[in-house]
XYZ file of C-alpha atoms in Angstrom:
680
model
C -22.620 5.598 -18.975
C -19.534 7.393 -20.263
C -17.549 5.952 -23.153
C -14.286 4.434 -21.860
C -10.975 5.385 -23.404
C -9.967 2.663 -25.932
C -7.291 0.274 -24.728
C -5.516 0.295 -28.092
C -5.310 4.113 -28.068
C -2.998 4.125 -25.054
C 0.424 5.367 -26.133
C 3.433 3.362 -24.954
C 3.207 1.638 -21.545
C 3.862 -1.733 -23.185
C 4.554 -3.539 -19.899
C 1.320 -2.243 -18.386
C -0.728 -3.385 -21.361
C 1.047 -6.745 -21.475
C 0.387 -7.487 -17.807
C -3.313 -6.703 -18.165
C -3.674 -8.682 -21.403
C -2.001 -11.777 -19.952
C -4.581 -11.761 -17.176
C -7.346 -11.383 -19.733
C -5.973 -14.457 -21.530
C -5.501 -16.456 -18.318
C -7.299 -15.138 -15.209
C -5.482 -17.868 -13.242
C -2.307 -15.748 -13.474
C -3.639 -13.944 -10.418
C -4.035 -10.283 -11.240
C -1.587 -7.448 -11.624
C -0.252 -4.638 -9.457
C 0.541 -1.428 -11.349
C 3.137 0.752 -9.611
C 4.032 4.198 -10.841
C 3.891 7.935 -10.554
C 0.656 9.848 -10.949
C -0.613 10.677 -14.440
C 0.702 7.576 -16.215
C -2.610 6.075 -17.474
C -2.783 3.393 -14.782
C -6.500 3.793 -14.090
C -7.297 4.497 -17.745
C -5.753 1.204 -18.860
C -7.509 -0.855 -16.181
C -10.921 0.605 -16.977
C -10.330 0.104 -20.704
C -9.580 -3.590 -20.163
C -13.195 -4.364 -19.272
C -14.335 -3.708 -22.849
C -11.956 -6.429 -24.069
C -13.021 -9.142 -21.640
C -15.236 -11.930 -23.038
C -18.875 -11.989 -21.984
C -19.939 -14.269 -19.137
C -23.069 -16.392 -18.911
C -25.010 -15.903 -15.659
C -28.143 -17.301 -14.046
C -30.987 -14.780 -14.559
C -31.849 -12.930 -11.352
C -28.872 -14.260 -9.396
C -27.198 -11.393 -7.535
C -23.987 -13.431 -7.283
C -23.399 -14.070 -11.011
C -23.566 -17.845 -10.794
C -22.437 -19.783 -13.875
C -25.401 -21.834 -15.159
C -22.995 -24.565 -16.290
C -21.722 -25.026 -12.704
C -23.801 -22.986 -10.254
C -22.610 -22.490 -6.700
C -24.526 -25.028 -4.560
C -24.276 -22.689 -1.545
C -25.425 -19.561 -3.388
C -27.754 -17.494 -1.166
C -30.035 -16.964 -4.184
C -29.974 -20.671 -5.114
C -30.547 -23.430 -5.852
C -30.147 -22.940 -9.617
C -30.953 -26.361 -11.007
C -31.191 -26.462 -14.824
C -31.162 -22.662 -15.087
C -30.718 -21.164 -18.537
C -27.830 -18.733 -18.874
C -28.000 -15.114 -19.983
C -24.848 -13.481 -21.421
C -23.661 -10.127 -20.085
C -20.405 -8.150 -20.221
C -17.772 -8.865 -17.595
C -17.907 -6.296 -14.818
C -15.187 -4.037 -13.524
C -15.983 -3.222 -9.907
C -14.027 -0.440 -8.203
C -13.270 -0.597 -4.496
C -12.934 2.919 -3.054
C -10.149 3.490 -0.528
C -12.678 4.746 2.042
C -15.137 1.857 1.621
C -16.615 0.257 4.714
C -16.474 -3.428 5.542
C -20.197 -3.768 4.874
C -19.780 -2.197 1.429
C -17.063 -4.716 0.585
C -18.491 -7.991 1.865
C -22.175 -7.107 2.158
C -24.434 -6.524 5.129
C -27.064 -8.426 7.046
C -30.274 -6.789 8.228
C -29.652 -7.481 11.915
C -33.083 -6.257 12.971
C -34.908 -8.698 10.664
C -32.507 -11.490 11.548
C -33.262 -11.093 15.284
C -36.983 -10.449 15.085
C -37.979 -12.597 12.084
C -35.136 -15.075 11.749
C -34.718 -14.026 8.104
C -31.320 -13.943 6.392
C -31.881 -10.625 4.661
C -28.496 -10.142 2.982
C -27.436 -7.239 0.796
C -24.468 -8.299 -1.375
C -21.306 -6.207 -1.400
C -18.609 -5.428 -3.934
C -17.044 -8.896 -3.674
C -20.294 -10.397 -4.954
C -20.493 -7.840 -7.769
C -16.909 -8.628 -8.821
C -17.406 -12.412 -9.010
C -16.241 -13.639 -12.445
C -15.086 -10.121 -13.309
C -12.444 -7.568 -12.334
C -12.025 -6.084 -8.874
C -10.108 -2.835 -9.302
C -8.541 -1.139 -6.274
C -7.111 2.287 -7.022
C -4.518 3.457 -4.469
C -4.475 -0.064 -3.069
C -1.587 0.832 -0.750
C -3.879 3.254 1.101
C -6.549 0.636 1.793
C -7.344 0.039 5.472
C -5.784 -3.055 7.000
C -9.063 -4.768 7.865
C -10.254 -4.426 4.254
C -6.941 -5.835 3.054
C -7.461 -8.846 5.323
C -10.898 -9.448 3.834
C -9.488 -9.201 0.315
C -6.750 -11.698 1.194
C -9.264 -14.187 2.553
C -11.560 -13.901 -0.465
C -8.683 -14.128 -2.959
C -7.266 -17.206 -1.213
C -10.548 -19.116 -0.791
C -12.523 -17.896 -3.799
C -15.417 -17.153 -1.469
C -16.629 -14.471 0.915
C -18.002 -15.212 4.372
C -20.223 -12.861 6.371
C -20.831 -13.936 9.946
C -22.678 -11.796 12.459
C -23.997 -13.039 15.802
C -24.694 -16.579 14.667
C -26.057 -15.666 11.231
C -23.759 -16.835 8.436
C -23.791 -16.212 4.671
C -21.294 -17.568 2.150
C -21.034 -16.878 -1.576
C -18.474 -17.422 -4.329
C -16.055 -14.548 -4.989
C -13.515 -15.338 -7.697
C -12.225 -12.247 -9.431
C -9.271 -10.767 -11.243
C -7.577 -8.473 -8.730
C -6.039 -5.349 -10.280
C -4.458 -2.701 -8.085
C -2.754 0.584 -8.838
C -0.532 2.555 -6.497
C 1.938 5.404 -6.274
C 4.961 4.146 -4.265
C 5.552 7.668 -2.963
C 2.440 7.239 -0.794
C 3.611 4.077 0.947
C 4.135 0.397 0.259
C 1.842 -2.594 0.489
C 1.911 -5.251 3.157
C 3.980 -8.264 1.987
C 0.955 -10.560 2.304
C -1.039 -8.509 -0.188
C 1.933 -8.006 -2.497
C 2.243 -11.768 -2.859
C -1.438 -12.076 -3.830
C -0.859 -10.142 -7.029
C 0.367 -12.486 -9.717
C 2.297 -9.856 -11.678
C 3.645 -6.380 -11.116
C 4.593 -3.693 -13.615
C 6.345 -0.370 -13.141
C 5.104 2.576 -15.194
C 6.488 6.054 -15.703
C 5.862 8.955 -18.040
C 7.764 8.831 -21.319
C 10.669 11.227 -21.765
C 10.339 11.080 -25.545
C 8.953 14.371 -26.882
C 7.091 12.859 -29.851
C 5.431 10.257 -27.640
C 4.321 12.862 -25.113
C 2.893 14.995 -27.928
C 0.891 12.021 -29.173
C -0.459 11.345 -25.660
C -1.737 14.914 -25.393
C -3.163 14.893 -28.917
C -5.170 11.708 -28.340
C -6.395 12.791 -24.925
C -7.667 16.116 -26.218
C -9.411 14.378 -29.105
C -11.086 11.959 -26.675
C -12.215 14.741 -24.324
C -13.744 16.680 -27.239
C -15.713 13.712 -28.638
C -15.476 10.451 -26.634
C -17.848 8.479 -28.852
C -16.265 9.653 -32.088
C -12.778 8.932 -30.759
C -13.802 5.430 -29.647
C -15.350 4.781 -33.061
C -12.032 5.558 -34.773
C -10.391 2.849 -32.694
C -13.202 0.301 -32.955
C -11.416 -1.806 -35.580
C -8.239 -2.104 -33.486
C -10.316 -2.885 -30.389
C -12.161 -5.627 -32.260
C -8.929 -7.171 -33.525
C -7.453 -7.187 -30.020
C -10.629 -8.712 -28.608
C -10.413 -11.496 -31.196
C -6.760 -12.104 -30.382
C -7.607 -12.479 -26.686
C -10.357 -14.971 -27.552
C -7.980 -16.934 -29.796
C -5.307 -17.029 -27.102
C -7.877 -18.239 -24.555
C -8.906 -21.026 -26.900
C -5.272 -22.004 -27.495
C -4.297 -21.879 -23.805
C -5.381 -25.452 -22.863
C -3.196 -26.885 -25.657
C 0.004 -25.099 -24.614
C 2.669 -27.561 -23.436
C 4.772 -26.709 -20.381
C 7.708 -29.114 -20.670
C 9.824 -30.502 -17.837
C 12.829 -28.507 -19.011
C 10.893 -25.278 -18.769
C 9.576 -26.228 -15.339
C 13.162 -26.781 -14.171
C 14.069 -23.308 -15.410
C 11.155 -21.826 -13.488
C 12.044 -23.648 -10.284
C 15.741 -22.780 -10.621
C 14.934 -19.106 -11.182
C 12.696 -18.868 -8.104
C 15.301 -20.667 -6.008
C 18.149 -18.466 -7.289
C 16.292 -15.274 -6.373
C 15.255 -16.688 -2.973
C 11.567 -15.868 -3.213
C 9.402 -17.048 -0.328
C 6.959 -19.921 -0.724
C 5.824 -21.652 -3.903
C 3.330 -19.115 -5.250
C 5.995 -17.514 -7.442
C 6.717 -20.835 -9.194
C 3.023 -21.382 -9.920
C 2.504 -17.822 -11.151
C 5.563 -18.044 -13.416
C 4.286 -21.303 -14.895
C 0.868 -19.840 -15.631
C 2.344 -16.602 -16.983
C 4.747 -18.482 -19.283
C 1.829 -20.490 -20.636
C -0.220 -17.340 -21.211
C 2.727 -15.702 -23.012
C 3.021 -18.670 -25.368
C -0.730 -18.615 -26.081
C -0.611 -14.846 -26.663
C 2.169 -15.398 -29.233
C 0.115 -18.141 -30.929
C 2.448 -20.998 -29.925
C 1.674 -24.362 -28.341
C 4.980 -24.714 -26.508
C 6.563 -22.562 -23.812
C 10.108 -21.347 -24.509
C 12.897 -20.031 -22.301
C 12.109 -16.516 -23.522
C 8.620 -16.920 -22.111
C 10.117 -17.954 -18.777
C 12.430 -14.927 -18.798
C 9.562 -12.547 -19.501
C 7.429 -14.237 -16.826
C 10.218 -13.831 -14.263
C 10.488 -10.102 -14.961
C 6.749 -9.750 -14.350
C 6.238 -12.171 -11.460
C 9.339 -11.900 -9.258
C 10.343 -8.261 -8.588
C 7.676 -7.578 -5.955
C 8.343 -10.916 -4.249
C 12.025 -10.192 -3.612
C 11.523 -7.300 -1.168
C 12.896 -8.212 2.251
C 11.950 -4.919 3.918
C 10.140 -1.748 2.826
C 13.414 -0.028 1.901
C 14.421 -2.598 -0.721
C 13.862 -1.364 -4.263
C 11.954 -3.961 -6.317
C 13.858 -5.307 -9.286
C 15.815 -8.195 -10.754
C 19.428 -8.548 -11.814
C 18.876 -9.527 -15.448
C 22.432 -10.846 -15.865
C 21.833 -13.237 -12.986
C 18.485 -14.194 -14.512
C 20.074 -15.047 -17.870
C 22.810 -17.046 -16.180
C 20.267 -19.021 -14.137
C 18.179 -19.821 -17.206
C 21.253 -20.926 -19.138
C 22.438 -23.197 -16.334
C 19.005 -24.731 -15.817
C 18.090 -25.246 -19.462
C 21.123 -24.717 -21.636
C 20.801 -22.290 -24.519
C 17.864 -19.940 -24.069
C 16.694 -20.779 -27.550
C 17.872 -17.864 -29.656
C 16.447 -19.499 -32.781
C 13.021 -19.855 -31.225
C 10.320 -17.496 -32.379
C 10.268 -14.516 -30.071
C 6.956 -13.991 -28.304
C 4.924 -11.010 -29.398
C 3.552 -9.761 -26.094
C 2.706 -6.244 -27.147
C -0.942 -5.609 -27.996
C 0.094 -4.109 -31.318
C 3.238 -6.153 -31.942
C 5.373 -3.688 -30.007
C 7.647 -6.275 -28.379
C 8.293 -6.554 -24.678
C 8.076 -2.880 -23.894
C 11.697 -2.107 -24.456
C 12.583 -2.719 -20.850
C 12.826 -6.477 -20.698
C 9.306 -6.686 -19.266
C 7.997 -5.849 -15.870
C 9.075 -2.256 -16.221
C 12.064 -2.932 -13.949
C 15.514 -1.719 -15.028
C 18.475 -4.051 -14.566
C 20.409 -3.714 -11.338
C 23.868 -5.189 -11.575
C 25.879 -5.891 -8.438
C 27.298 -2.713 -7.038
C 24.782 -0.459 -8.739
C 23.176 2.233 -6.611
C 19.834 0.993 -5.325
C 18.935 4.117 -3.353
C 15.248 4.946 -4.011
C 14.676 8.208 -5.882
C 13.379 11.296 -4.162
C 9.623 11.369 -3.735
C 9.349 14.524 -5.829
C 11.511 13.143 -8.607
C 14.230 15.732 -7.935
C 17.958 15.342 -7.613
C 19.997 14.894 -4.460
C 19.525 17.665 -1.926
C 23.249 18.485 -1.897
C 24.477 20.119 -5.109
C 28.046 19.419 -6.114
C 28.595 22.822 -7.675
C 27.652 25.232 -4.866
C 29.841 28.334 -4.769
C 32.544 28.582 -2.195
C 31.714 30.585 0.871
C 27.963 30.295 0.319
C 25.906 30.807 3.486
C 24.423 27.866 5.334
C 21.032 26.966 3.885
C 18.980 23.839 3.284
C 20.246 21.929 0.275
C 23.531 23.933 0.149
C 26.812 22.825 1.696
C 27.454 24.516 5.045
C 30.784 25.431 6.525
C 32.501 22.299 7.829
C 29.883 20.042 6.241
C 30.713 16.357 5.912
C 29.545 14.058 3.159
C 26.604 11.803 4.026
C 27.557 8.594 5.798
C 25.794 5.255 5.518
C 23.451 4.242 8.292
C 24.169 1.431 10.695
C 22.142 -1.770 10.528
C 18.520 -1.247 11.659
C 17.253 -3.041 14.738
C 13.907 -3.823 16.369
C 12.856 -0.860 18.483
C 10.701 -0.491 21.551
C 7.140 0.560 20.958
C 6.680 4.312 21.260
C 2.997 5.098 21.687
C 0.803 8.142 22.200
C -1.059 8.023 25.554
C -4.810 8.221 25.863
C -7.498 6.910 23.554
C -7.610 8.221 19.999
C -10.026 7.927 17.085
C -7.621 8.037 14.156
C -7.044 5.799 11.144
C -6.687 2.091 11.855
C -3.115 1.055 12.544
C -0.955 -0.700 15.115
C 0.608 1.892 17.387
C -1.616 3.638 19.948
C -4.904 2.754 21.655
C -7.992 4.014 19.841
C -11.707 3.551 19.351
C -11.987 1.516 16.154
C -14.395 -0.667 14.214
C -12.232 -3.686 15.008
C -10.741 -4.856 18.265
C -11.994 -5.965 21.658
C -15.486 -4.944 22.712
C -15.468 -2.433 25.570
C -19.114 -1.325 25.755
C -22.160 -0.307 23.749
C -23.971 2.793 22.496
C -26.920 3.736 20.337
C -25.973 3.467 16.650
C -25.340 6.618 14.672
C -26.452 5.787 11.149
C -26.254 2.187 9.918
C -25.606 -0.515 12.503
C -22.296 -2.235 11.779
C -21.312 -4.151 14.936
C -24.207 -5.399 17.055
C -23.795 -5.672 20.811
C -26.183 -8.573 21.312
C -26.389 -8.574 25.107
C -27.033 -4.834 25.278
C -29.690 -5.117 22.552
C -31.511 -7.880 24.447
C -31.349 -5.864 27.680
C -32.840 -2.862 25.910
C -35.679 -4.864 24.326
C -36.567 -7.136 27.277
C -38.573 -4.650 29.413
C -40.954 -3.885 26.518
C -42.003 -7.404 25.490
C -45.417 -7.377 27.229
C -46.297 -3.926 25.910
C -45.376 -5.061 22.402
C -47.691 -8.044 22.614
C -45.034 -10.700 22.434
C -46.301 -14.235 21.846
C -44.221 -17.368 21.461
C -40.489 -17.610 21.927
C -39.348 -14.850 19.563
C -38.051 -11.555 20.897
C -39.830 -8.446 19.584
C -37.043 -6.037 18.663
C -37.472 -2.470 17.473
C -34.934 -0.203 15.891
C -34.530 1.792 19.111
C -33.437 -1.365 20.937
C -30.378 -1.967 18.772
C -27.018 -1.210 20.343
C -23.741 -0.651 18.550
C -20.691 -2.330 20.083
C -17.890 0.052 20.962
C -14.484 -1.450 20.375
C -10.926 -0.626 21.210
C -8.066 -1.386 18.865
C -4.999 0.413 17.572
C -4.514 3.479 15.412
C -1.742 4.756 13.194
C -0.122 8.048 14.141
C 1.832 10.796 12.463
C 5.441 10.216 13.524
C 7.391 13.407 12.861
C 11.163 13.021 13.124
C 13.238 16.080 13.996
C 16.863 15.107 13.309
C 19.921 17.064 14.414
C 22.353 17.183 11.450
C 24.716 19.757 12.933
C 28.440 19.592 13.444
C 28.063 18.192 16.956
C 26.464 15.123 15.380
C 28.856 14.888 12.453
C 31.344 12.373 13.795
C 31.205 9.501 11.332
C 30.492 6.640 13.718
C 28.050 8.716 15.712
C 25.991 9.838 12.729
C 25.960 6.315 11.342
C 24.458 5.091 14.610
C 21.912 7.928 14.616
C 20.828 7.137 11.061
C 20.535 3.470 11.976
C 18.264 4.365 14.892
C 16.037 6.598 12.765
C 15.934 3.938 10.048
C 14.836 1.430 12.694
C 12.064 3.767 13.825
C 11.006 4.246 10.205
C 10.753 0.490 9.760
C 8.662 0.326 12.927
C 6.433 3.118 11.550
C 5.949 1.144 8.316
C 4.895 -1.943 10.228
C 2.486 0.073 12.383
C 0.880 1.860 9.395
C 1.925 5.360 10.427
C 2.444 8.494 8.406
C 5.949 9.883 8.726
C 7.625 13.243 8.209
C 11.213 14.436 8.490
C 12.537 17.798 9.699
C 16.286 18.382 9.839
C 18.250 21.276 11.283
C 21.858 22.403 10.828
C 23.761 25.533 9.938
C 21.474 28.514 10.397
C 17.996 27.058 9.995
C 15.765 24.006 9.714
C 14.043 22.496 6.698
C 11.231 20.057 6.018
C 13.211 17.294 4.329
C 10.009 15.301 3.776
C 6.428 16.504 4.363
C 4.170 13.988 6.155
C 3.573 10.993 3.902
C 2.775 7.300 4.062
C 5.966 6.471 2.145
C 8.685 5.414 4.542
C 10.803 4.643 1.467
C 10.984 8.346 0.684
C 11.917 9.151 4.276
C 14.664 6.512 4.243
C 16.050 7.930 0.994
C 16.187 11.463 2.416
C 17.830 10.143 5.572
C 20.588 8.350 3.651
C 21.466 11.494 1.677
C 21.390 13.754 4.744
C 24.553 15.906 4.980
C 25.868 17.087 8.333
C 27.857 20.031 9.647
C 27.540 23.580 10.885
C 25.804 25.017 13.915
C 22.931 23.549 15.921
C 19.722 25.605 15.495
C 17.682 23.342 17.784
C 14.945 25.921 18.361
C 14.525 26.358 14.607
C 14.021 22.616 14.210
C 11.349 22.507 16.925
C 9.552 25.552 15.524
C 9.598 24.078 12.023
C 8.102 20.889 13.437
C 5.422 22.972 15.134
C 4.486 24.516 11.771
C 4.271 21.082 10.159
C 2.032 19.699 12.927
C -0.215 22.773 12.835
C -0.922 22.221 9.131
C -1.414 18.480 9.587
C -3.960 19.037 12.376
C -6.059 20.950 9.874
C -5.663 18.292 7.174
C -6.178 15.227 9.350
C -7.448 16.223 12.805
C -8.149 12.665 13.954
C -4.561 11.455 13.444
C -2.583 12.123 16.623
C 1.067 13.136 16.278
C 4.158 11.704 17.915
C 7.208 13.980 17.880
C 10.560 12.151 17.859
C 13.515 14.498 18.370
C 16.902 12.916 17.628
C 19.643 15.088 19.131
C 22.323 15.368 21.799
C 20.485 18.416 23.166
C 23.175 20.947 22.318
C 22.060 24.274 20.804
C 24.254 26.979 19.270
C 23.799 30.137 17.233
C 22.048 33.341 18.241
C 21.473 34.724 21.734
C 20.593 32.182 24.456
C 20.061 29.237 22.068
C 19.363 26.716 24.857
C 16.707 28.926 26.448
C 15.124 29.518 23.057
C 14.986 25.769 22.426
C 13.310 25.348 25.818
C 10.593 27.851 24.916
C 10.016 26.049 21.604
C 9.689 22.787 23.532
C 7.120 24.278 25.896
C 5.110 25.392 22.859
C 4.710 21.745 21.798
C 3.853 20.796 25.375
C 1.121 23.439 25.615
C -0.604 21.942 22.562
C -0.612 18.406 23.924
C 1.911 16.935 21.490
C 3.278 13.596 22.685
C 7.047 13.519 22.311
C 10.190 11.498 22.885
C 13.800 12.646 22.714
C 16.357 10.130 21.472
C 19.497 11.169 23.352
C 22.526 10.794 21.072
C 25.097 12.099 23.554
C 28.078 9.790 23.990
C 31.282 9.726 26.006
C 32.163 9.681 29.690
C 31.195 13.297 30.336
C 27.545 13.998 29.585
C 25.778 17.327 29.889
C 22.265 15.851 30.081
C 20.856 18.479 27.720
C 18.624 15.974 25.910
C 16.940 15.110 29.206
C 16.348 18.816 29.873
C 14.774 19.165 26.429
C 12.505 16.169 27.097
C 11.271 17.817 30.301
C 10.525 21.054 28.417
C 8.579 19.029 25.846
C 6.749 17.115 28.560
C 7.993 13.884 27.055
C 10.502 11.123 27.699
C 14.197 10.810 26.899
C 15.714 7.500 25.802
C 19.290 6.746 24.815
C 20.196 4.926 21.635
C 20.864 1.772 23.648
C 17.525 2.020 25.481
C 15.722 2.340 22.154
C 16.465 -1.278 21.322
C 13.636 -3.715 22.008
C 16.043 -6.189 23.627
C 17.327 -3.662 26.162
C 17.042 -4.716 29.802
C 14.847 -1.804 30.890
C 11.375 -2.905 29.855
C 9.756 -3.621 26.508
C 7.476 -0.620 26.109
C 8.083 3.119 26.509
C 4.866 5.097 26.626
C 5.414 8.706 25.739
C 4.255 11.047 28.485
C 1.566 13.403 27.217
C 2.003 17.128 27.465
C 0.195 18.410 30.484
C 1.520 15.774 32.887
C 4.015 16.898 35.471
C 7.544 16.709 34.122
């Protein structure tokens, strides 16, 4: 087993360390979600936490880590009456993004259950994580059905496995720690709320601090054991401080005045439900115990709010998490008077480093009127430089002739469902029909590999003709491996929704472009809810550009859309050809994910010889490759040329107007996109 990087050797990241340590002091806080860019020690810190956790006493031989002081009466390995405990280190169990349901919750031996009536159960990761840490790296990329299982286990403290009348239940109480890069997509609100705390992390911009990070990492890579030995004293001191805080925790007093501040804060920030109040109360208590005090102060409440509320205030995936700290201070003052400036400040940092310099939670203040536009996914500046030379040629990221400044988008609305026809086999989602592990049963087949979903009727039909030859006696059915049948199921998949947006001069009228951006924003919100990947291609001036390569982050797409400048000619063919290049690469990367091309344009094309005919040929190229498509017709006014409809026919898809895109439009609730290959 490799030597983990010492927790106390991590440079900076005070909020990250504080959030993890508070959960080590009080597991009832409910876990922590670590959000941040890649390469910021998220995984390193989580794995290092395990070495600081106190040992647990378990029943010898119990695969479910029962506590001998209060064993689970329903434990599959029980009963454990008067069992002597054996101490062992707390476990950190990692849940891979690509894990199967059986790997998470465990699996039953269906063959033995049918033929012998034996509950032969192989525990999963939830059983391994009981009374320890369940760590989910890239938690935002976890499949929906696994997220649902995690939610159930976290809410009930138990895991249930039920297959064809055979049921197994075992305790599953764990500290849930997740890490994620927001650029790759956001979490479902239900799972966000399950994390007690959230912290934002980013790489330091201080040169000396970055030098120290590199120095320590190189020293660890050269000699992990020697490096860990040099930090053993600090690790031991921190371990003792955690133990002392745990012992002090039951004696910490949470007064009525402090409770009023907590309730007033949650009400002022309009968080949903009551979980935030409970988490803030537990976090405030843990902060006081960590500081060695027996009474919670207003400063503890403030710190708890900065850790427990930001991720609960998001109303849609485009809202940036954060708190207005001025409003927070005002709420605390009104609810409890003076915040207690003379009180001893808590010492949340693992080495006395204060609250991380950012007020806790890693969230910068956002006063009213401050720009809340999410940053670019690549960390770069706005695509439109303010210092471009006059007369520069049209090019992506450079002002074009007649270009207008970006306009704000109109309010998003609920859109009709745009789906890819046919039956796919892509990643689980909520858009198009697909063969999936979850959904309604449509038939059966012989299993390929391990059996996961038994089709009971088909299995019985396969075994029944052979009972006499197999010497069946009694009432039991003699079942062999060859008799087992896997259920085939139909559910929904997520698609790659590639937006091709016309940003030319013909679209530049302020009200018109605002409506177009509102429509695309609405489709992005729909893509978020349906677990799609999204990409954005724009065209204007002389060429097209990939404004955002395919990603799971609709936030990044929304940010690029808001900053989209308009003006210049309409190179429609260039936009379609650029989209073709993007889809060609994505088919190689993820061949099972079917694409949906959404072209947002009025259909006009200018620049070069025969621009309309060239756009038609580009459209037929998509049609020949079977790409499902829809054209959102942005043409307005009394006189309409119908060019968007012509483009849709060349693509082999469907044209819808902005009004028809709304889910409450009169003409139907669902628009299925016509696949390429059907008659136009």
